């Protein structure tokens, strides 16, 4: 029995080795080679040069902004969802658009934000001249928030669902106002959900590249865009790998941060 | 209290409207004979006819579905075996290490997965095309299957297995007639998630697809880069309808599975 169970581990173990461990090691290996295949540390030096470093910082800044906006919109949404009748159905309706193909949703915004699109028509009602919305930082953040918001709503919703309602009632009985109950009881107890949501939004926002290409023109360059550029356009796999290593480090830090938070609880 | 309730409804309604507006917008203009996404002229089926007459697009659609079904099936098998092995692993440290690796794949950004697979396939000499895309899709779907199945295995009482063995069941009987039936809801949702992951994936596929092979997402991307074409709108209406059907089907299956539990909740909440 035991031996058979260990046999079950074989395909999974092979998968882990071949598609998780080896690829990460190979990225690390490639990051030490330049475009001509010469062993070098130059890729890392280049990362800390002003061009790349400020690009990386800006990418982090955009990702943080997207995450915060998502959180601010998603938390009340999740909270109100738990109060509705047929909440499972409502939840399904909220996350249904997230199952629609990502590219198509992004494509819709090319029309919506365009010079003749409804947003500009709406601004026109107030006498504002048609302005360039597409290919700006704003459009990038807007579309990214739109894409990621269900991934923030979902974990917060399940955290709220798990929350024992008698704890909130106890807070009210003890004289807490709505705000105090929220700040001292509800929010701290759903922090796990918030953390999962942040994790589900922040790292993907760092690595987005198709939205930057389609919506933001080449105005916004995220780490993801830069990696894609190096791998598929300039074919400089070494530099692309070095950038990827920094993305992996960022990911590791965020995982460590959220995992640590969970263990404390 | 009634006032906050109304506010809540308005807020939810607004979020709801914003989430669906872009999709409605796409669908609406897919019937526009004007050929643009802003001036609606007359109703037409023209763009839909174009989609159905485009054999290239049809082949791409077939590719996408084939890849999705195959990768979901294979990753479900690997994932279920992995989850069973993980659940039975006595060595705590080892199990945690394997689970961490599983999570690494789950939270890895698409670009990293795509770029590292590109390096991997180049190194082991797999030609970019159907095989590389299929392997990549299997690879990124396995952890989600594990994640869906593992909780089911953990909530299963070990006494069930003990009882089966006491009654003389072989290990195969235990597996096929006790464990698998018990975790079937988990397997179903794992398979479904793998399917949607595969259908939806753009970034990883974009990295590992060669010149000759394309999936729907990659094709839409290259179409959209060329600018607005209402064929894409017609296509998105069709994709949305299929998505809707899949999700509703899944919802029906999953509520039927947990129906008894919901009845209990209903009583409890009263």
Coordinates of C-alpha atoms in Angstrom, one line a residue:
Chain A
X1 CA 0.0 0.0 0.0
X2 CA 2.7 2.4 1.1
X3 CA 4.8 1.6 -1.9
X4 CA 1.9 2.1 -4.3
X5 CA 1.2 5.5 -2.7
X6 CA 4.9 6.4 -3.2
X7 CA 4.4 5.4 -6.8
X8 CA 1.7 8.0 -7.1
X9 CA 4.3 10.6 -6.1
X10 CA 6.3 9.8 -9.2
X11 CA 4.4 11.7 -12.0
X12 CA 3.9 14.6 -9.6
X13 CA 7.5 14.6 -8.5
X14 CA 8.7 14.5 -12.1
X15 CA 6.4 17.4 -12.9
X16 CA 7.7 19.4 -10.0
X17 CA 11.3 18.7 -11.0
X18 CA 10.9 19.4 -14.7
X19 CA 8.5 22.3 -14.7
X20 CA 9.2 24.1 -11.4
X21 CA 12.7 23.5 -10.2
X22 CA 14.6 23.1 -13.5
X23 CA 13.1 26.2 -15.2
X24 CA 13.9 28.4 -12.2
X25 CA 17.4 27.1 -12.1
X26 CA 17.8 27.7 -15.8
X27 CA 16.6 31.3 -15.6
X28 CA 19.2 31.8 -12.9
X29 CA 21.9 30.1 -15.1
X30 CA 21.0 32.2 -18.2
X31 CA 21.1 35.4 -16.2
X32 CA 24.9 35.2 -16.1
X33 CA 25.3 35.2 -19.8
X34 CA 25.2 38.1 -22.2
X35 CA 23.7 38.1 -25.7
X36 CA 26.8 36.6 -27.2
X37 CA 26.9 33.8 -24.7
X38 CA 29.8 35.1 -22.6
X39 CA 29.8 34.5 -18.9
X40 CA 29.3 37.8 -17.1
X41 CA 27.7 39.8 -14.3
X42 CA 26.8 42.6 -16.6
X43 CA 23.1 41.9 -16.7
X44 CA 22.9 42.5 -13.0
X45 CA 25.0 45.7 -13.3
X46 CA 22.6 46.8 -16.0
X47 CA 19.6 46.2 -13.8
X48 CA 21.0 48.7 -11.3
X49 CA 21.7 51.3 -14.0
X50 CA 19.3 54.3 -14.0
X51 CA 17.2 53.1 -17.0
X52 CA 16.4 49.7 -15.7
X53 CA 16.2 50.6 -12.1
X54 CA 13.8 53.4 -12.5
X55 CA 11.7 51.2 -14.8
X56 CA 11.5 48.6 -12.1
X57 CA 10.6 51.2 -9.5
X58 CA 7.9 52.6 -11.6
X59 CA 6.6 49.1 -12.3
X60 CA 6.4 48.5 -8.5
X61 CA 4.6 51.8 -8.1
X62 CA 2.0 51.0 -10.7
X63 CA 1.5 47.6 -9.2
X64 CA 1.0 49.1 -5.8
X65 CA -1.4 51.6 -7.1
X66 CA -3.5 49.0 -8.9
X67 CA -3.5 46.8 -5.8
X68 CA -4.7 49.6 -3.6
X69 CA -7.4 50.7 -5.9
X70 CA -8.6 47.1 -6.3
X71 CA -8.7 46.7 -2.5
X72 CA -10.6 49.9 -1.9
X73 CA -13.3 48.9 -4.4
X74 CA -13.3 45.2 -3.7
X75 CA -13.6 45.2 0.1
X76 CA -17.0 47.0 0.2
X77 CA -18.2 44.9 -2.7
X78 CA -17.3 41.7 -0.9
X79 CA -18.8 43.0 2.3
X80 CA -22.1 43.9 0.7
X81 CA -22.1 40.6 -1.2
X82 CA -22.2 38.7 2.0
X83 CA -25.3 40.7 3.0
X84 CA -27.3 39.8 -0.1
X85 CA -29.9 37.0 -0.5
X86 CA -28.7 34.4 -3.0
X87 CA -25.1 35.5 -2.3
X88 CA -23.6 32.5 -4.1
X89 CA -25.4 33.5 -7.3
X90 CA -24.4 37.2 -6.9
X91 CA -20.8 36.1 -6.3
X92 CA -21.0 34.0 -9.5
X93 CA -22.3 37.0 -11.4
X94 CA -19.5 39.1 -10.1
X95 CA -16.7 36.6 -11.1
X96 CA -18.3 35.6 -14.3
X97 CA -16.7 38.4 -16.3
X98 CA -13.3 37.2 -15.0
X99 CA -13.8 34.0 -16.9
X100 CA -14.3 35.9 -20.1
X101 CA -11.1 35.9 -22.2
X102 CA -8.7 38.5 -20.9
X103 CA -7.7 39.7 -24.3
X104 CA -11.3 40.4 -25.3
X105 CA -11.9 42.5 -22.3
X106 CA -8.8 44.5 -22.9
X107 CA -9.7 44.9 -26.6
X108 CA -13.1 46.3 -25.5
X109 CA -11.3 49.2 -23.8
X110 CA -9.5 50.1 -27.0
X111 CA -13.0 51.1 -28.3
X112 CA -14.4 52.5 -25.0
X113 CA -11.4 54.7 -24.3
X114 CA -10.8 55.7 -27.9
X115 CA -11.2 59.3 -29.2
X116 CA -14.7 58.6 -30.5
X117 CA -15.6 56.2 -27.6
X118 CA -18.3 56.6 -25.0
X119 CA -16.0 58.1 -22.4
X120 CA -15.0 60.9 -24.6
X121 CA -18.6 61.4 -25.7
X122 CA -19.6 61.6 -22.1
X123 CA -16.9 64.2 -21.4
X124 CA -18.1 66.0 -24.5
X125 CA -21.5 66.5 -22.8
X126 CA -19.7 68.7 -20.3
X127 CA -18.0 70.6 -23.0
X128 CA -14.7 68.9 -22.5
X129 CA -12.8 68.4 -25.8
X130 CA -12.0 64.9 -26.8
X131 CA -8.8 64.0 -25.1
X132 CA -6.3 61.2 -25.4
X133 CA -7.3 58.6 -22.8
X134 CA -5.9 55.6 -24.6
X135 CA -2.1 55.2 -24.3
X136 CA -1.9 57.0 -21.0
X137 CA -0.9 55.7 -17.5
X138 CA -4.4 56.3 -16.4
X139 CA -5.9 53.9 -19.0
X140 CA -3.3 51.3 -18.0
X141 CA -4.3 51.5 -14.3
X142 CA -8.0 51.5 -15.2
X143 CA -7.9 48.4 -17.3
X144 CA -5.6 46.6 -14.9
X145 CA -8.0 47.3 -12.0
X146 CA -10.9 46.1 -14.2
X147 CA -9.1 42.9 -15.0
X148 CA -7.9 42.1 -11.4
X149 CA -10.8 43.2 -9.3
X150 CA -12.6 39.8 -9.2
X151 CA -9.4 38.2 -7.9
X152 CA -9.5 40.7 -5.0
X153 CA -13.2 40.2 -4.3
X154 CA -13.1 36.5 -4.1
X155 CA -10.7 35.9 -1.2
X156 CA -12.1 38.8 0.8
X157 CA -15.6 37.4 0.3
X158 CA -14.6 34.0 1.6
X159 CA -12.8 35.5 4.6
X160 CA -15.9 37.4 5.4
X161 CA -18.0 34.3 5.0
X162 CA -15.9 32.4 7.5
X163 CA -16.1 35.3 10.0
X164 CA -18.3 34.3 13.0
X165 CA -21.2 36.8 13.1
X166 CA -21.4 36.5 16.9
X167 CA -18.1 38.2 17.2
X168 CA -19.5 41.3 15.4
X169 CA -22.6 41.1 17.5
X170 CA -20.4 41.0 20.6
X171 CA -18.6 44.1 19.5
X172 CA -21.9 45.9 19.0
X173 CA -23.2 44.7 22.4
X174 CA -20.0 46.1 24.0
X175 CA -20.8 49.5 22.5
X176 CA -18.7 49.5 19.4
X177 CA -19.8 51.8 16.6
X178 CA -20.0 50.5 13.0
X179 CA -16.6 52.0 12.3
X180 CA -14.9 50.7 15.4
X181 CA -16.4 47.2 14.8
X182 CA -15.1 47.3 11.3
X183 CA -11.6 48.5 12.2
X184 CA -11.1 46.5 15.3
X185 CA -13.0 43.3 14.6
X186 CA -14.1 42.7 11.0
X187 CA -11.0 44.0 9.2
X188 CA -8.4 42.3 11.4
X189 CA -10.2 39.0 11.2
X190 CA -10.4 39.1 7.4
X191 CA -6.8 40.2 6.9
X192 CA -6.0 36.8 5.7
X193 CA -8.4 37.3 2.8
X194 CA -7.0 40.7 2.1
X195 CA -3.5 39.3 2.0
X196 CA -4.5 36.6 -0.5
X197 CA -6.1 39.2 -2.6
X198 CA -3.1 41.5 -2.5
X199 CA -1.0 38.5 -3.5
X200 CA -3.3 37.7 -6.4
X201 CA -3.2 41.2 -7.7
X202 CA 0.2 42.7 -6.9
X203 CA 2.6 40.2 -8.6
X204 CA 0.5 39.8 -11.8
X205 CA 0.3 43.6 -12.1
X206 CA 4.1 43.7 -12.0
X207 CA 4.3 41.2 -14.9
X208 CA 1.5 42.4 -17.1
X209 CA 2.6 42.9 -20.6
X210 CA -0.3 42.6 -23.0
X211 CA -2.3 45.5 -21.4
X212 CA 0.7 47.7 -21.6
X213 CA 1.1 46.9 -25.3
X214 CA -2.6 47.2 -26.2
X215 CA -3.8 49.9 -24.0
X216 CA -0.8 52.0 -22.8
X217 CA 1.1 52.0 -26.1
X218 CA 4.7 51.9 -25.0
X219 CA 4.2 54.6 -22.4
X220 CA 4.1 52.2 -19.5
X221 CA 6.9 49.6 -19.3
X222 CA 6.4 47.0 -16.5
X223 CA 8.9 44.4 -15.5
X224 CA 6.7 42.0 -17.5
X225 CA 6.9 44.1 -20.6
X226 CA 10.6 44.3 -20.3
X227 CA 11.0 40.6 -19.9
X228 CA 8.8 39.9 -22.9
X229 CA 10.8 42.4 -24.9
X230 CA 14.1 40.8 -24.1
X231 CA 13.0 37.3 -24.7
X232 CA 10.9 37.7 -27.8
X233 CA 12.0 40.8 -29.5
X234 CA 15.7 41.6 -28.8
X235 CA 16.5 37.9 -28.1
X236 CA 18.7 39.0 -25.2
X237 CA 17.7 36.0 -23.0
X238 CA 20.4 36.8 -20.4
X239 CA 19.1 40.3 -19.5
X240 CA 15.5 39.0 -19.7
X241 CA 16.5 36.2 -17.2
X242 CA 18.1 38.7 -14.9
X243 CA 14.9 40.8 -14.9
X244 CA 13.0 37.6 -14.3
X245 CA 15.2 36.8 -11.3
X246 CA 14.2 40.1 -9.7
X247 CA 10.5 39.4 -10.4
X248 CA 11.0 36.0 -8.7
X249 CA 12.6 37.6 -5.7
X250 CA 9.7 40.1 -5.5
X251 CA 7.3 37.1 -5.7
X252 CA 9.3 35.2 -3.0
X253 CA 9.2 38.2 -0.7
X254 CA 5.4 38.6 -1.2
X255 CA 4.8 34.9 -0.6
X256 CA 7.0 35.0 2.5
X257 CA 5.2 38.0 3.8
X258 CA 1.7 36.5 3.3
X259 CA 2.7 33.1 4.6
X260 CA 4.3 34.5 7.7
X261 CA 1.2 36.4 8.4
X262 CA -0.8 33.2 8.2
X263 CA 1.4 31.3 10.5
X264 CA 1.0 33.9 13.3
X265 CA -2.7 33.5 13.3
Chain B
X1 CA -30.3 49.8 8.7
X2 CA -32.7 50.0 5.6
X3 CA -30.7 53.0 4.3
X4 CA -27.4 51.3 4.4
X5 CA -29.1 48.4 2.7
X6 CA -30.1 50.6 -0.2
X7 CA -26.7 52.1 -0.5
X8 CA -25.2 48.6 -0.6
X9 CA -27.5 47.7 -3.4
X10 CA -26.5 50.8 -5.4
X11 CA -22.9 50.1 -4.8
X12 CA -23.2 46.5 -5.9
X13 CA -25.2 47.5 -8.8
X14 CA -22.6 50.0 -9.9
X15 CA -19.8 47.5 -9.6
X16 CA -21.9 45.0 -11.5
X17 CA -22.6 47.5 -14.3
X18 CA -19.0 48.4 -14.7
X19 CA -17.9 44.8 -14.8
X20 CA -20.4 44.0 -17.5
X21 CA -20.3 47.3 -19.5
X22 CA -17.2 46.4 -21.6
X23 CA -18.7 43.0 -22.5
X24 CA -22.0 44.5 -23.4
X25 CA -20.2 47.2 -25.5
X26 CA -18.4 44.5 -27.4
X27 CA -21.5 42.6 -28.1
X28 CA -23.5 45.6 -29.1
X29 CA -21.0 46.8 -31.7
X30 CA -20.6 43.3 -33.1
X31 CA -23.9 44.0 -34.9
X32 CA -22.8 47.3 -36.3
X33 CA -22.6 47.5 -40.1
X34 CA -20.5 50.6 -39.9
X35 CA -17.3 48.8 -39.1
X36 CA -16.3 50.9 -36.1
X37 CA -16.8 50.7 -32.4
X38 CA -18.5 54.1 -32.1
X39 CA -21.0 55.0 -34.8
X40 CA -23.8 52.4 -34.9
X41 CA -25.2 52.3 -38.4
X42 CA -27.4 49.3 -39.1
X43 CA -27.9 45.9 -37.7
X44 CA -25.9 43.2 -39.5
X45 CA -24.8 39.6 -39.1
X46 CA -21.9 40.3 -41.5
X47 CA -19.1 40.0 -38.8
X48 CA -20.5 36.7 -37.6
X49 CA -20.6 35.4 -41.2
X50 CA -17.0 36.4 -41.5
X51 CA -16.0 34.5 -38.3
X52 CA -17.8 31.3 -39.6
X53 CA -16.3 31.6 -43.0
X54 CA -12.7 32.1 -41.7
X55 CA -11.2 28.6 -41.9
X56 CA -8.0 29.8 -40.4
X57 CA -9.9 31.0 -37.3
X58 CA -11.8 27.7 -37.2
X59 CA -8.5 25.7 -37.1
X60 CA -7.3 28.0 -34.3
X61 CA -10.5 27.4 -32.4
X62 CA -10.0 23.6 -32.8
X63 CA -6.4 23.9 -31.6
X64 CA -7.5 25.9 -28.5
X65 CA -10.2 23.4 -27.6
X66 CA -8.0 20.4 -28.2
X67 CA -5.2 21.9 -26.1
X68 CA -7.7 22.8 -23.3
X69 CA -9.3 19.3 -23.1
X70 CA -6.1 17.4 -23.3
X71 CA -4.2 19.5 -20.9
X72 CA -7.1 19.6 -18.4
X73 CA -7.4 15.8 -18.6
X74 CA -3.7 15.0 -18.2
X75 CA -3.1 17.6 -15.5
X76 CA -6.1 16.3 -13.6
X77 CA -4.6 12.8 -13.6
X78 CA -1.2 14.0 -12.4
X79 CA -2.7 16.4 -9.9
X80 CA -5.0 13.8 -8.4
X81 CA -2.2 11.3 -8.0
X82 CA 0.0 14.0 -6.6
X83 CA -2.7 15.1 -4.1
X84 CA -3.3 11.5 -2.9
X85 CA 0.5 11.1 -2.5
X86 CA 0.8 14.4 -0.7
X87 CA -2.1 13.6 1.7
X88 CA -0.5 10.4 2.7
X89 CA 3.0 11.6 3.0
X90 CA 4.1 11.0 6.6
X91 CA 7.2 13.1 6.4
X92 CA 5.9 16.6 7.4
X93 CA 8.9 18.6 6.2
X94 CA 8.9 16.9 2.8
X95 CA 5.2 17.5 2.4
X96 CA 5.6 21.2 3.2
X97 CA 8.5 21.5 0.8
X98 CA 6.5 19.9 -2.0
X99 CA 3.5 22.1 -1.2
X100 CA 5.6 25.2 -1.4
X101 CA 6.9 24.2 -4.8
X102 CA 3.3 23.7 -5.8
X103 CA 2.5 27.2 -4.7
X104 CA 5.5 28.6 -6.4
X105 CA 4.0 27.5 -9.7
X106 CA 0.6 28.9 -8.7
X107 CA 1.8 32.4 -7.9
X108 CA 4.5 32.6 -10.5
X109 CA 3.7 35.4 -12.9
X110 CA 2.8 34.2 -16.4
X111 CA 5.9 35.9 -18.0
X112 CA 8.2 34.0 -15.7
X113 CA 6.5 30.7 -16.5
X114 CA 6.5 31.5 -20.2
X115 CA 10.1 32.7 -20.3
X116 CA 11.4 29.7 -18.2
X117 CA 9.5 27.2 -20.3
X118 CA 10.9 28.8 -23.5
X119 CA 14.4 28.3 -22.1
X120 CA 13.5 24.7 -21.0
X121 CA 12.0 23.7 -24.4
X122 CA 15.0 25.2 -26.2
X123 CA 17.4 23.3 -23.9
X124 CA 15.8 19.9 -24.3
X125 CA 15.1 20.5 -28.0
X126 CA 11.3 20.5 -28.1
X127 CA 10.1 22.3 -31.2
X128 CA 7.8 25.2 -30.5
X129 CA 4.2 24.4 -31.6
X130 CA 1.5 22.0 -30.5
X131 CA 3.7 19.9 -28.2
X132 CA 5.3 22.8 -26.4
X133 CA 2.0 24.6 -25.8
X134 CA 0.3 21.4 -24.6
X135 CA 3.2 20.6 -22.2
X136 CA 3.2 24.2 -20.9
X137 CA -0.6 24.1 -20.3
X138 CA -0.4 20.7 -18.5
X139 CA 2.5 22.2 -16.4
X140 CA 0.7 25.2 -15.2
X141 CA -2.6 23.4 -14.6
X142 CA -1.3 20.7 -12.3
X143 CA -1.0 22.9 -9.1
X144 CA -4.5 24.1 -9.3
X145 CA -5.8 20.6 -9.5
X146 CA -3.8 19.6 -6.5
X147 CA -5.1 22.7 -4.7
X148 CA -8.7 21.7 -5.4
X149 CA -8.3 18.0 -4.5
X150 CA -6.1 18.2 -1.4
X151 CA -8.7 19.8 0.9
X152 CA -11.3 17.1 0.0
X153 CA -8.7 14.4 0.9
X154 CA -7.9 16.1 4.1
X155 CA -11.5 16.4 5.2
X156 CA -12.1 12.7 4.5
X157 CA -12.2 10.8 7.7
X158 CA -9.5 8.1 7.9
X159 CA -12.1 5.8 9.5
X160 CA -13.7 5.5 6.1
X161 CA -10.6 3.8 4.7
X162 CA -10.1 1.7 7.8
X163 CA -13.7 0.5 7.6
X164 CA -13.3 -0.4 3.9
X165 CA -10.1 -2.3 4.7
X166 CA -11.6 -4.1 7.7
X167 CA -14.4 -5.2 5.3
X168 CA -11.7 -6.8 3.1
X169 CA -11.2 -4.2 0.4
X170 CA -8.0 -4.3 -1.5
X171 CA -6.0 -1.0 -2.0
X172 CA -7.5 -0.7 -5.5
X173 CA -11.1 -1.1 -4.1
X174 CA -10.3 1.5 -1.4
X175 CA -9.1 3.9 -4.1
X176 CA -11.7 3.3 -6.7
X177 CA -14.7 2.9 -4.5
X178 CA -14.0 5.0 -1.4
X179 CA -11.4 7.7 -2.1
X180 CA -12.1 8.7 -5.7
X181 CA -15.9 8.9 -5.2
X182 CA -15.4 11.0 -2.1
X183 CA -13.1 13.5 -3.8
X184 CA -15.0 13.6 -7.1
X185 CA -16.3 17.2 -6.5
X186 CA -12.7 18.3 -6.0
X187 CA -11.6 16.5 -9.1
X188 CA -14.4 18.1 -11.1
X189 CA -13.6 21.6 -10.0
X190 CA -9.9 20.9 -10.6
X191 CA -10.6 19.7 -14.1
X192 CA -12.9 22.7 -14.7
X193 CA -10.4 25.2 -13.4
X194 CA -7.6 23.6 -15.5
X195 CA -9.9 23.9 -18.5
X196 CA -10.6 27.6 -18.0
X197 CA -6.9 28.3 -17.2
X198 CA -6.0 26.7 -20.5
X199 CA -8.7 28.4 -22.5
X200 CA -7.8 31.8 -21.0
X201 CA -4.1 31.6 -21.1
X202 CA -2.4 34.2 -23.2
X203 CA 1.0 35.0 -21.8
X204 CA 2.5 31.6 -21.4
X205 CA 1.2 30.4 -24.7
X206 CA 2.6 33.6 -26.3
X207 CA 6.1 32.6 -25.2
X208 CA 6.1 29.0 -26.2
X209 CA 4.0 29.0 -29.4
X210 CA 6.0 28.8 -32.6
X211 CA 5.2 30.6 -35.8
X212 CA 2.9 27.9 -37.2
X213 CA 0.7 27.3 -34.2
X214 CA -1.7 29.7 -32.5
X215 CA -4.5 29.6 -29.9
X216 CA -7.4 31.9 -29.7
X217 CA -5.9 34.3 -27.2
X218 CA -2.7 34.7 -29.1
X219 CA -4.7 35.2 -32.3
X220 CA -6.9 37.8 -30.7
X221 CA -3.8 39.6 -29.4
X222 CA -2.3 39.8 -32.9
X223 CA -5.6 40.9 -34.4
X224 CA -6.1 43.6 -31.7
X225 CA -2.6 44.9 -32.2
X226 CA -3.6 45.6 -35.8
X227 CA -6.5 47.8 -34.5
X228 CA -10.2 47.5 -34.3
X229 CA -12.0 44.9 -36.3
X230 CA -15.6 44.0 -35.7
X231 CA -14.8 40.4 -36.4
X232 CA -13.1 40.4 -33.0
X233 CA -16.4 41.7 -31.5
X234 CA -18.4 38.9 -33.1
X235 CA -15.9 36.4 -31.9
X236 CA -16.0 37.8 -28.4
X237 CA -19.8 37.5 -28.3
X238 CA -19.5 33.8 -29.2
X239 CA -16.7 33.3 -26.6
X240 CA -18.8 35.0 -24.0
X241 CA -21.8 32.8 -24.8
X242 CA -19.7 29.6 -24.5
X243 CA -18.2 30.9 -21.2
X244 CA -21.6 31.6 -19.9
X245 CA -22.8 28.0 -20.8
X246 CA -19.7 26.5 -19.2
X247 CA -20.1 28.5 -16.0
X248 CA -23.8 27.9 -15.7
X249 CA -23.2 24.2 -16.3
X250 CA -20.5 24.2 -13.6
X251 CA -22.7 26.0 -11.2
X252 CA -25.5 23.5 -11.6
X253 CA -23.1 20.6 -11.1
X254 CA -21.6 22.1 -8.0
X255 CA -24.8 23.2 -6.4
X256 CA -26.3 19.7 -7.0
X257 CA -23.2 18.3 -5.3
X258 CA -23.5 20.5 -2.2
X259 CA -27.3 20.7 -2.2
X260 CA -27.7 18.8 1.0
X261 CA -25.3 21.1 2.7
X262 CA -27.1 24.2 1.6
X263 CA -30.4 22.9 2.9
X264 CA -28.7 22.6 6.3
X265 CA -27.3 26.1 6.1
X266 CA -30.7 27.4 5.2
X267 CA -32.1 25.9 8.4
X268 CA -29.2 27.1 10.5
X269 CA -29.5 30.7 9.3
X270 CA -33.1 30.7 10.4

